[in-house]
Short mmCIF file of C-alpha atoms and ligand atoms in Angstrom, two decimals:
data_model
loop_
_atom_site.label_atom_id
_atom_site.label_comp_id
_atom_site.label_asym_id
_atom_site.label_seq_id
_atom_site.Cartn_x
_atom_site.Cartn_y
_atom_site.Cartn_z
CA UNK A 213 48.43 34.04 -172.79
CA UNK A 214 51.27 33.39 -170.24
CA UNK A 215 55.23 32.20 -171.11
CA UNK A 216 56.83 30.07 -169.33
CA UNK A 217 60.39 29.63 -167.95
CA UNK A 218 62.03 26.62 -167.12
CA UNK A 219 65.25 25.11 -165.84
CA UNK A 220 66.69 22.62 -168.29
CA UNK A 221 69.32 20.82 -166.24
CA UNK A 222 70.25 20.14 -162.49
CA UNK A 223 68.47 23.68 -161.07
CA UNK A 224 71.13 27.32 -160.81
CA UNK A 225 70.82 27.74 -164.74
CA UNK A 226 70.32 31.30 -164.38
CA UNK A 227 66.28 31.51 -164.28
CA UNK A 228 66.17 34.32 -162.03
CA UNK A 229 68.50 36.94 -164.04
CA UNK A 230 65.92 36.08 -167.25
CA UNK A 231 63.28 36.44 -165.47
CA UNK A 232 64.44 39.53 -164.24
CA UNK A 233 65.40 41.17 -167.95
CA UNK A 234 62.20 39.83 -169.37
CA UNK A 235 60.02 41.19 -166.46
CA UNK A 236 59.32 44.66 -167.89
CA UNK A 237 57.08 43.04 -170.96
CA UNK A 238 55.08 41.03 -168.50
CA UNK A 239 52.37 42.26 -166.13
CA UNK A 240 52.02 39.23 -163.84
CA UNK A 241 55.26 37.15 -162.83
CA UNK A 242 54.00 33.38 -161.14
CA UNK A 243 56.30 30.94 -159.05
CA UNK A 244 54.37 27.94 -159.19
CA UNK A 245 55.99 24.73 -157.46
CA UNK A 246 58.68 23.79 -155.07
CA UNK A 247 59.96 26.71 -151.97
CA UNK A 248 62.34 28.49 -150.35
CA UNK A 249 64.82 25.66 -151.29
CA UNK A 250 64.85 27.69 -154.64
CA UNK A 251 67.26 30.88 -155.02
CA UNK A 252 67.84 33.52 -158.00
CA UNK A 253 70.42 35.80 -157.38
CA UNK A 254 70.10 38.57 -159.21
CA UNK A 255 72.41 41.58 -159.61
CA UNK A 256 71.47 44.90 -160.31
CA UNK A 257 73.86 47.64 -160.51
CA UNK A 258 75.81 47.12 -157.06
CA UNK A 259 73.14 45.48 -155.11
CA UNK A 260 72.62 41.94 -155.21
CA UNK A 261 69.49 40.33 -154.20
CA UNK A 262 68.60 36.70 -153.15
CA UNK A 263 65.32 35.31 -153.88
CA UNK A 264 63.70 32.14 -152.45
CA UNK A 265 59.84 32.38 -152.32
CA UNK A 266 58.98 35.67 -154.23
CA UNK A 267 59.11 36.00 -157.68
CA UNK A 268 62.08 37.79 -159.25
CA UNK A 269 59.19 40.10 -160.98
CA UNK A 270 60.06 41.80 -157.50
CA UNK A 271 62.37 43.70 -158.94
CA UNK A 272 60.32 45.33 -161.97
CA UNK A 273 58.22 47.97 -160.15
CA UNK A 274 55.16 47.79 -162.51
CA UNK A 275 55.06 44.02 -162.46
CA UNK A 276 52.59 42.03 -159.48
CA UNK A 277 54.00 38.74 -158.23
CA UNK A 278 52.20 35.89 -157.43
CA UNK A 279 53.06 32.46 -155.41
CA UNK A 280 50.98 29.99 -157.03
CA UNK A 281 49.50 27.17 -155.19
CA UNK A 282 51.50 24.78 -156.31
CA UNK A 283 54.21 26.26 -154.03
CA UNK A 284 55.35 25.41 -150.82
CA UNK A 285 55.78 28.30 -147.76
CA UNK A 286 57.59 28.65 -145.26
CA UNK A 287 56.05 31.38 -143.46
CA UNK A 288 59.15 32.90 -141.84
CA UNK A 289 61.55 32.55 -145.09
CA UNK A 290 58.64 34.22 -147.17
CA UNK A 291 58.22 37.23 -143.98
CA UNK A 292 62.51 37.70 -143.78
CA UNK A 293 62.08 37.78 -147.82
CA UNK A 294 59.95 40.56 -147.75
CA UNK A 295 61.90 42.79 -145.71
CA UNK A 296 64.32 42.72 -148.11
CA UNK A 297 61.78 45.16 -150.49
CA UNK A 298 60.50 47.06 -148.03
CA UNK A 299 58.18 44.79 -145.95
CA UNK A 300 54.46 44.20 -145.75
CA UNK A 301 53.22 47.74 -146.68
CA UNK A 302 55.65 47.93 -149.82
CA UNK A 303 54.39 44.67 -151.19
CA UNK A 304 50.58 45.27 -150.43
CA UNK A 305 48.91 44.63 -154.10
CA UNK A 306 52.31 44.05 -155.58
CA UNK A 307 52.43 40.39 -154.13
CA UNK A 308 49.71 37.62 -153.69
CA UNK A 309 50.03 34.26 -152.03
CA UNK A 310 48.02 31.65 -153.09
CA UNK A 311 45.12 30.36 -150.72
CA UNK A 312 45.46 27.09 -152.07
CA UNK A 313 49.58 26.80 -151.16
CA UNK A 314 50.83 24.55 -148.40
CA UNK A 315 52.72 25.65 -145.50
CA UNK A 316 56.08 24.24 -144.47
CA UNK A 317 56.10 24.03 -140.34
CA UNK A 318 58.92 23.38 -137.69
CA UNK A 319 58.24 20.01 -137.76
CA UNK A 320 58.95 19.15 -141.48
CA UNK A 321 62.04 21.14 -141.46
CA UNK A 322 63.07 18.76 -138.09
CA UNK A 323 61.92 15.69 -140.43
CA UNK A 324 64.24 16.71 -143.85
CA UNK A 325 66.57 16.98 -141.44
CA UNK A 326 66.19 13.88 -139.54
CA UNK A 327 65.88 12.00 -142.63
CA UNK A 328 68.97 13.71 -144.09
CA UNK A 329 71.42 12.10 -141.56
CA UNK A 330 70.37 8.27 -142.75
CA UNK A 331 72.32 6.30 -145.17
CA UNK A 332 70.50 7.03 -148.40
CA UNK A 333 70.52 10.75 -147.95
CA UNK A 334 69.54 12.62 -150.79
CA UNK A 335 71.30 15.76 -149.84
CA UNK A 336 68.38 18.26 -149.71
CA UNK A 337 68.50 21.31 -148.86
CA UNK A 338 66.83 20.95 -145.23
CA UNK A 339 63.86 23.10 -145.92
CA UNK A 340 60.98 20.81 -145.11
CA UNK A 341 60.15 20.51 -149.40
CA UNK A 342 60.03 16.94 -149.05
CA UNK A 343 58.08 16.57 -145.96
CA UNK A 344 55.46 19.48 -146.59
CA UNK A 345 54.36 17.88 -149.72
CA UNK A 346 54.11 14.51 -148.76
CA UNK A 347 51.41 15.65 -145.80
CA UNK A 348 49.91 17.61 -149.33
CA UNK A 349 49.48 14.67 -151.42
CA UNK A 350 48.76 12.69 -148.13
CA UNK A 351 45.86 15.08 -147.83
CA UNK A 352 47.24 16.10 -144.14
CA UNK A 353 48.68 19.30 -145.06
CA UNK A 354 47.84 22.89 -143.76
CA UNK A 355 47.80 25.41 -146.69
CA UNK A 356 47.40 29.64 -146.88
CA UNK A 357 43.67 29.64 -145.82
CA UNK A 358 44.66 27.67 -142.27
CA UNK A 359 46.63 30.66 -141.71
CA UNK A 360 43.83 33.19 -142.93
CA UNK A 361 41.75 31.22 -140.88
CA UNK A 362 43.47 30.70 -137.99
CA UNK A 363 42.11 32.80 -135.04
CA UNK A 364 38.66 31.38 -136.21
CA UNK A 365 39.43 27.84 -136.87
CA UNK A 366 42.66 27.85 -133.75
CA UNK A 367 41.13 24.29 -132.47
CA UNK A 368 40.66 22.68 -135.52
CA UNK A 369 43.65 23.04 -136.55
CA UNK A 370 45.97 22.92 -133.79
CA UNK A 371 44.18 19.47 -133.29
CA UNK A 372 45.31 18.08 -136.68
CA UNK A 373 48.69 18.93 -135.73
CA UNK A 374 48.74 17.24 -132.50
CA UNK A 375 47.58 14.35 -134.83
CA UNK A 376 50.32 14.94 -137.44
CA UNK A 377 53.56 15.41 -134.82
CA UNK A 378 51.92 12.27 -132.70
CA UNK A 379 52.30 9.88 -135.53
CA UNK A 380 56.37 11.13 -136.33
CA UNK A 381 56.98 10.93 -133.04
CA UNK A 382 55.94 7.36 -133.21
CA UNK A 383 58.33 6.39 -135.31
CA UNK A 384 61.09 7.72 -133.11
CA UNK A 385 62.52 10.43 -135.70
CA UNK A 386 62.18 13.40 -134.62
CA UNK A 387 64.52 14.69 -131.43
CA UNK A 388 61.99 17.69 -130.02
CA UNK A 389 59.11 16.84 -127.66
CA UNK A 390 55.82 16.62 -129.18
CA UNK A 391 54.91 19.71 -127.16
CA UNK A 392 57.62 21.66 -128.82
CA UNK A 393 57.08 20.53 -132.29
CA UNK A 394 53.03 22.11 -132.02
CA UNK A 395 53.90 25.12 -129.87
CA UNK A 396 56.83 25.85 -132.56
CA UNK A 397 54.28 25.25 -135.48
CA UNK A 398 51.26 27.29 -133.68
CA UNK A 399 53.54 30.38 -133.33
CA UNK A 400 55.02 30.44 -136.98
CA UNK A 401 50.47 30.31 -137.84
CA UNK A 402 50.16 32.82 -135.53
CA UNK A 403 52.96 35.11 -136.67
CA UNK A 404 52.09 33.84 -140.01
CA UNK A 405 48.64 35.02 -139.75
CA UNK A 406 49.42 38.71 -138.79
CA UNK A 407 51.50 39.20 -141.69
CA UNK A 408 50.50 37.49 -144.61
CA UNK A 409 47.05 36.97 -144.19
CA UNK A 410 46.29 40.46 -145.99
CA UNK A 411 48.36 38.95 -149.13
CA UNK A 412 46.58 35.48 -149.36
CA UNK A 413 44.03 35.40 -151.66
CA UNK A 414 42.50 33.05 -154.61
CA UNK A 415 45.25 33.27 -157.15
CA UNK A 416 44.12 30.96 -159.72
CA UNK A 417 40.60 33.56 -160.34
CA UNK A 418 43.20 36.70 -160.23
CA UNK A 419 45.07 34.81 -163.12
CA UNK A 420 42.40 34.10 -165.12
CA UNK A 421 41.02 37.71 -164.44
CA UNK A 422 44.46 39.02 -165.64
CA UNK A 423 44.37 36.90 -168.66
CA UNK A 424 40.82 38.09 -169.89
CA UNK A 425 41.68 41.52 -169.41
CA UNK A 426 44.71 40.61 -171.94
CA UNK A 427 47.65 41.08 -169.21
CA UNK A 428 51.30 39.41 -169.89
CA UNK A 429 52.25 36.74 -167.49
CA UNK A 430 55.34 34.79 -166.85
CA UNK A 431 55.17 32.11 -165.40
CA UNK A 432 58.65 30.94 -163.31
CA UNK A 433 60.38 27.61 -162.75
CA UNK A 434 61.85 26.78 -160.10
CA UNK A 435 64.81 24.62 -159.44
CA UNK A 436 65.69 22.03 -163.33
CA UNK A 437 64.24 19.29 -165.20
CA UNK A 438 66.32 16.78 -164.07
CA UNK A 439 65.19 17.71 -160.31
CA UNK A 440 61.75 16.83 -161.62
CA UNK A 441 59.89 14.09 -159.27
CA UNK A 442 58.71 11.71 -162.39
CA UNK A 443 61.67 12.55 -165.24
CA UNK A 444 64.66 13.82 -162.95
CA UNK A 445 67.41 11.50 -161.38
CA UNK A 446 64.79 9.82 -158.69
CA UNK A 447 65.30 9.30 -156.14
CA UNK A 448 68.01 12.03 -155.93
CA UNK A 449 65.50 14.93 -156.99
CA UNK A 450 62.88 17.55 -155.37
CA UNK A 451 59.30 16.69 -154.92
CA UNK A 452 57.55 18.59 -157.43
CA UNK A 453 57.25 18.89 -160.99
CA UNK A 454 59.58 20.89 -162.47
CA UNK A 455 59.26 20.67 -165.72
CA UNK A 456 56.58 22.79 -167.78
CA UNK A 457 53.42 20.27 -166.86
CA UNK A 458 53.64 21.50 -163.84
CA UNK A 459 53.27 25.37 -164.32
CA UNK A 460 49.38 24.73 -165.43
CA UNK A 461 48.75 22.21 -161.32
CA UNK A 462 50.99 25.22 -159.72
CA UNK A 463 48.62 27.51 -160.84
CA UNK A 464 45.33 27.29 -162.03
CA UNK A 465 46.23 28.12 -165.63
CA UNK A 466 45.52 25.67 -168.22
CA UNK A 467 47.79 23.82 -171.01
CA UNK A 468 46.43 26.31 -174.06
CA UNK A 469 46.85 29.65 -171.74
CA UNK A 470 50.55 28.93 -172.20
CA UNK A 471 51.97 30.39 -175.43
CA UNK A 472 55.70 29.65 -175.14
CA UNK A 473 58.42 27.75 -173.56
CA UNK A 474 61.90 28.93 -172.46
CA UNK A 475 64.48 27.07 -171.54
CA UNK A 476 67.24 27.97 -169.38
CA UNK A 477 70.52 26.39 -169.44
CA UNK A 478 74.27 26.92 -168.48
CA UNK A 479 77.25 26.30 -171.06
CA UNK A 480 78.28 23.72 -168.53
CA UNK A 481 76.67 21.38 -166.04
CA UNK A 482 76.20 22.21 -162.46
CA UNK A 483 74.44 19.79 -159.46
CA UNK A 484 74.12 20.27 -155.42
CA UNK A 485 73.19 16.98 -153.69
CA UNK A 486 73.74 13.49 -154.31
CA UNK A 487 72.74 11.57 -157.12
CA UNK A 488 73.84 11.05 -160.85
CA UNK A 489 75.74 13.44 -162.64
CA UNK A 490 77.95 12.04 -165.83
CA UNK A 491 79.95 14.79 -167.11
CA UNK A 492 80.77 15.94 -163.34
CA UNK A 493 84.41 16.45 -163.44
CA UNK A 494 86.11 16.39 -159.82
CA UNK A 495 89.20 17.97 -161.19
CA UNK A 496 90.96 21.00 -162.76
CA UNK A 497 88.20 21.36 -165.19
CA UNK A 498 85.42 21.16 -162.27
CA UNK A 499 87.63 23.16 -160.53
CA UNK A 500 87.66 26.08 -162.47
CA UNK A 501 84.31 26.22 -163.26
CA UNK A 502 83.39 26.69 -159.71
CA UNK A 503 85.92 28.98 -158.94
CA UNK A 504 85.36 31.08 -162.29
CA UNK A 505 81.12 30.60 -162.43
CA UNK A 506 81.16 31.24 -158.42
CA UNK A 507 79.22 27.81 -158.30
CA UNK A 508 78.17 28.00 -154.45
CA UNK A 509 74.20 27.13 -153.78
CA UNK A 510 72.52 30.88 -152.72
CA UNK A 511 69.85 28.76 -150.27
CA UNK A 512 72.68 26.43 -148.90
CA UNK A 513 75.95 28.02 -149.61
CA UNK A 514 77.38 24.54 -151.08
CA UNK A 515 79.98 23.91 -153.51
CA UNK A 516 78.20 22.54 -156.46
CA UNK A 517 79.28 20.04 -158.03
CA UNK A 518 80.53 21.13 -161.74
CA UNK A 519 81.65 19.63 -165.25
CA UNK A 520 80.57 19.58 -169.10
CA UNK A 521 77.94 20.26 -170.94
CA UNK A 522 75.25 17.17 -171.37
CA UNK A 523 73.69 17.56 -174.41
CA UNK A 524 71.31 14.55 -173.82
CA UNK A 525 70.23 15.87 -170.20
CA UNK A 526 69.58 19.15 -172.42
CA UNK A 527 67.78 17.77 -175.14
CA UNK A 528 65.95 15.01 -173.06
CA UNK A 529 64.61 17.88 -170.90
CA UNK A 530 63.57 20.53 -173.74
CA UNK A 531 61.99 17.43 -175.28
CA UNK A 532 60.06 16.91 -171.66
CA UNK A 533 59.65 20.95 -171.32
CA UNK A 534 58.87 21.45 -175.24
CA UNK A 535 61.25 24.07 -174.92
CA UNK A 536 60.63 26.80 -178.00
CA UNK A 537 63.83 28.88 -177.58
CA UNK A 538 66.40 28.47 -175.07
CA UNK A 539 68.75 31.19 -173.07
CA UNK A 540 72.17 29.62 -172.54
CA UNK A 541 73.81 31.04 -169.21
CA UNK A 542 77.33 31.65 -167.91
CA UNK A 543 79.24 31.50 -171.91
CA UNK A 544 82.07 33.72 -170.23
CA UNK A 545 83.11 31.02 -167.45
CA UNK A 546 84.53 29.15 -170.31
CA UNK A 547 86.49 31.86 -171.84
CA UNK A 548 90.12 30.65 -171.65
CA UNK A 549 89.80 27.57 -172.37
CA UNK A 550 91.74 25.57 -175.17
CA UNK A 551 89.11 22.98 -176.24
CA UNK A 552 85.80 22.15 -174.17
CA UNK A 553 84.56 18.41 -173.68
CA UNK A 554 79.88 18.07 -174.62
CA UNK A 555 78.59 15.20 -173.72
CA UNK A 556 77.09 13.60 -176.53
CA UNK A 557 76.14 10.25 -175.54
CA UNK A 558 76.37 7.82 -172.94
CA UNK A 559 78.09 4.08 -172.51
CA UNK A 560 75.36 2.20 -171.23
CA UNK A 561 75.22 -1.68 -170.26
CA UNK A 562 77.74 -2.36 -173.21
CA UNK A 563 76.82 -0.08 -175.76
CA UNK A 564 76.37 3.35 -176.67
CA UNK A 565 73.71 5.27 -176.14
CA UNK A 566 71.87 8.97 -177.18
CA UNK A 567 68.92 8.99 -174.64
CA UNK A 568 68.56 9.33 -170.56
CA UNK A 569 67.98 6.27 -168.84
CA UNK A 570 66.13 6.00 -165.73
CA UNK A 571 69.29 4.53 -164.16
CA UNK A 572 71.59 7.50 -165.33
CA UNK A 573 74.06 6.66 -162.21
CA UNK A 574 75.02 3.66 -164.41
CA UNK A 575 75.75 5.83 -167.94
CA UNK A 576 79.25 7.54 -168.71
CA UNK A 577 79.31 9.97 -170.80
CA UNK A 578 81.03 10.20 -174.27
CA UNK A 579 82.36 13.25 -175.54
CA UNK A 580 83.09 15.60 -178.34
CA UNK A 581 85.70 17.78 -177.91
CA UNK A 582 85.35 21.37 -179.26
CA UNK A 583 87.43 24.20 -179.63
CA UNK A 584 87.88 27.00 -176.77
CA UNK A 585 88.39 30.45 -177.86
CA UNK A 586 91.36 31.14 -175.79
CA UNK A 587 92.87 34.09 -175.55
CA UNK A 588 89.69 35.93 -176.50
CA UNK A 589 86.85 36.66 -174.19
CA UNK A 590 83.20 36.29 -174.23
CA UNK A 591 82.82 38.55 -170.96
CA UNK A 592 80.28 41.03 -171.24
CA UNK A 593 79.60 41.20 -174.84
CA UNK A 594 76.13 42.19 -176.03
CA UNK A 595 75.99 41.46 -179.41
CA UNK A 596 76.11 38.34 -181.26
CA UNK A 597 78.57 39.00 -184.05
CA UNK A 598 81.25 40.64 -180.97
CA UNK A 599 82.11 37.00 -179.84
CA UNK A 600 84.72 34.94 -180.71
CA UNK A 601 84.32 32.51 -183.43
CA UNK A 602 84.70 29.52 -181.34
CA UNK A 603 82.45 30.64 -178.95
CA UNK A 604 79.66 31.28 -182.01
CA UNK A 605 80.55 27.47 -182.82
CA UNK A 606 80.07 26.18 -179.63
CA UNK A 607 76.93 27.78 -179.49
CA UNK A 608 75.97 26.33 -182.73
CA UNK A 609 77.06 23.14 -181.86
CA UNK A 610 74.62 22.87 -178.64
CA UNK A 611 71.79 24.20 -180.88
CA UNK A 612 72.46 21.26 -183.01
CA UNK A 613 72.66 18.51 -180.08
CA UNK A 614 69.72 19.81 -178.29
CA UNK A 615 67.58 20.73 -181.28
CA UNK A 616 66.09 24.34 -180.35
CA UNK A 617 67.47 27.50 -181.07
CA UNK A 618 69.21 29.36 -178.44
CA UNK A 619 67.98 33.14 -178.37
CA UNK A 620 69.77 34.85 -175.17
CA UNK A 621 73.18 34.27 -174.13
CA UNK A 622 74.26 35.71 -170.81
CA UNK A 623 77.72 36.47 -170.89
CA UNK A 624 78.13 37.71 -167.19
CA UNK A 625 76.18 38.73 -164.04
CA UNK A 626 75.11 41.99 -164.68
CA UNK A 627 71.56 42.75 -166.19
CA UNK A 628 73.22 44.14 -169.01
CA UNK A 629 75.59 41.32 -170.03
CA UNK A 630 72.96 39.51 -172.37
CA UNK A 631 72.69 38.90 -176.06
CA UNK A 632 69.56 38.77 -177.71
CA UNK A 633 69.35 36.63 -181.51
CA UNK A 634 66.33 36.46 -183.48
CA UNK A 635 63.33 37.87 -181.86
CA UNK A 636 63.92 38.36 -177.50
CA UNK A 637 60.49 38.37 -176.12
CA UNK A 638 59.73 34.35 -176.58
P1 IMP B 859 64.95 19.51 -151.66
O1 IMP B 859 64.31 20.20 -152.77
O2 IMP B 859 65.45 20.42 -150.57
O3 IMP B 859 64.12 18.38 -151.12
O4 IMP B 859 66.28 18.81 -152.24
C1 IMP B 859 66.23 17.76 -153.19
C2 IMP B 859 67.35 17.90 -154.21
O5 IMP B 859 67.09 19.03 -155.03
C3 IMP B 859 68.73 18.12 -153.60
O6 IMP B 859 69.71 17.53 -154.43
C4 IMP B 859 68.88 19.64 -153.66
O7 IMP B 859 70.24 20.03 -153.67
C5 IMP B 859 68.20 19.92 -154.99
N1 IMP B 859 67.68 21.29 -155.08
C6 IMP B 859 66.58 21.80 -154.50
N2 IMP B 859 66.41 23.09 -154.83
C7 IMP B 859 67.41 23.39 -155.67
C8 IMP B 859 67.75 24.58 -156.39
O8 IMP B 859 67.09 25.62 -156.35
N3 IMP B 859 68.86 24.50 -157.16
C9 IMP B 859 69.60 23.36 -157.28
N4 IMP B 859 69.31 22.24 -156.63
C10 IMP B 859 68.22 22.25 -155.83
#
């Protein structure tokens, strides 16, 4: 059976640190949608590592790592990733790439791009996401056996990308020459080819393998819930499914192999990019959650936008994610505070409301105000009964507005700064 781990609100909850303590019970840790736009940062000891593209299982020597093919490559992010463990000989049969995963190219980077500097921006991270799965549900797209493949099927292929950069340069968008735009893609194939081909394989078969042979897998979201494609803040979201119904397309595994649901979520609300955001406070309170939670993007280096907790984004998502237990991330960046503002429903068209519309940008938020524990600190405790009061009421207090149990708290950066309740492994 595989567990799953999901983001609960705008993406940066903290999936890659849980991943990272829960990786020694697993044997198999999966990324299964969405790219290098995606980044854990996880700390261990003095080093800190960034990850985009490879699971943060990366980091748990015993464990093997697999991008599923609901992900999206780009070959040169996933290469430069590598290096950071050691390269291509230290990840052989630790890491597998799925055959079945499409490949970013020059030319959709140039297009998110392109597309970024209109009007209605979305304010994406420039990676290509967008544009790399729109040729995959367009049925255009190039995936991990083109690049296996290449040397043998070089024609082929280079001719469907003549056909692909032809029809965007058509519509005037893109600034390089058509010559350009396939030269750049054929050498990040060709480069692609001599280094990953010996890691691309059918992923979906080793999974199931793993699971009849009884091995633990984890399966890893990427970015939040309300980033997903059909339930996040459309148009101002990524173009995958994030939520849990989309760990079974991203790879291969089906609805009953998964056992259990985790949800990840901060103590606050964080967003990068345009689009709705309710409790976003663009003052002192916003202010100091940056500067205390360090709330810059690890893929873009942005300031993300920061305010309250929203309890109906939370529950609305663990409802969409059937979230069983949920770790709550970041309690110590609201040590010091004197009372903290949840969300706990929105003024909508005239009248109050306690779900998320599909037109969230025109809900305010209504809130409860709670006490802070000020003057006492949450930083770095490990056990549940250590922190302060307050801080055990707040946490009971979200429990109650979201309706699941919250079984980890993360109470700084560190590996070691977590606090398991009731049973840890979910
Ligand atoms: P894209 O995924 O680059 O197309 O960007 C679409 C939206 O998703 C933008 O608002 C991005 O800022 C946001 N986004 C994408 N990946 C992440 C992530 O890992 N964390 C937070 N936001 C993200």
């Amino acid at each position: 059976m595989a567990d799953l781990i999901v983001g609960i609100q705008w993406g940066d909850e903290g999936k890659g640190k849980i991943v990272d303590v829960l990786a020694k019970d697993y044997d198999y840790i999966v990324r299964y949608q969405g790219g290098h736009n995606a980044g854990h940062t996880i700390v261990v000891g003095d080093k800190k590592y960034a990850l985009h593209l490879i699971p943060s299982g990366i980091l748990t020597s015993h464990c093997i790592n697999i991008i599923g093919n609901g992900v999206v490559i780009e070959p040169s992010a996933l290469i430069e990733e590598m290096r950071q463990f050691g390269g291509e000989q230290a990840l052989l049969g630790r890491l597998f790439i799925s055959d079945r995963a499409h490949i970013i190219l020059p030319f959709h980077q140039e297009l998110d791009s392109s597309l970024e500097r209109a009007a209605n921006a979305i304010g994406t991270t420039k990676k290509g996401i967008g544009p790399c799965y729109t040729d995959k549900i367009a049925r255009i797209g190039l995936r991990a056996c083109d690049v296996r493949n290449f040397p043998a099927q070089r024609e082929s292929i280079i001719a469907r990308l003549q056909e692909r950069v032809r029809t965007l340069k058509e519509s005037n968008i893109l600034d390089s020459s058509l010559e350009e735009l396939v030269q750049a893609s054929i050498s990040s194939l060709e480069s692609a080819h001599t280094i990953l081909s010996p890691f691309i394989t059918d992923t979906t078969s080793l999974l199931w393998e793993a699971q009849a042979q009884g091995k633990r897998i984890l399966l890893e979201g990427a970015q939040g819930s309300m980033l997903d494609i059909d339930h996040g803040t459309y148009p101002f979201v990524t173009s995958s499914t994030t939520i849990a119904a989309g760990s079974c397309a991203g790879s291969g595994l089906a609805p009953r192999d998964i056992a259990s649901v985790l949800g990840i979520m901060k103590a606050y609300c964080t967003r990068v990019g345009h689009g709705p955001f309710p409790t976003e406070d663009g003052k002192e309170f916003g202010a100091l959650l940056c500067e205390k939670g360090a709330e810059f993007g690890t893929t873009t280096g942005r300031k993300r936008r920061c305010g309250g907790f929203d309890a109906l984004a939370a529950r609305y998502a663990c409802r969409l994610n059937g979230c069983d237990k949920i770790a709550l991330m970041k309690l110590d960046v609201l040590d010091g505070l004197e009372e903290i503002a949840v969300c706990v429903a929105y003024q909508y068209q005239g009248r109050k409301i306690t779900y998320v519309p599909s037109d969230l940008e025109n809900a305010t938020p209504i809130y409860e105000i709670l006490p802070g524990w000020a003057g006492e600190s949450s930083k770095g405790v490990k056990s549940y009964d250590a922190l302060p009061t307050n801080a055990k009421a707040y946490i009971a207090r979200l429990e109650e507005l979201v309706g699941v149990k919250i079984a980890m708290i993360s109470t700084g950066a560190e590996r070691s700064e977590i606090i398991y309740r009731y049973d840890c492994a979910i």
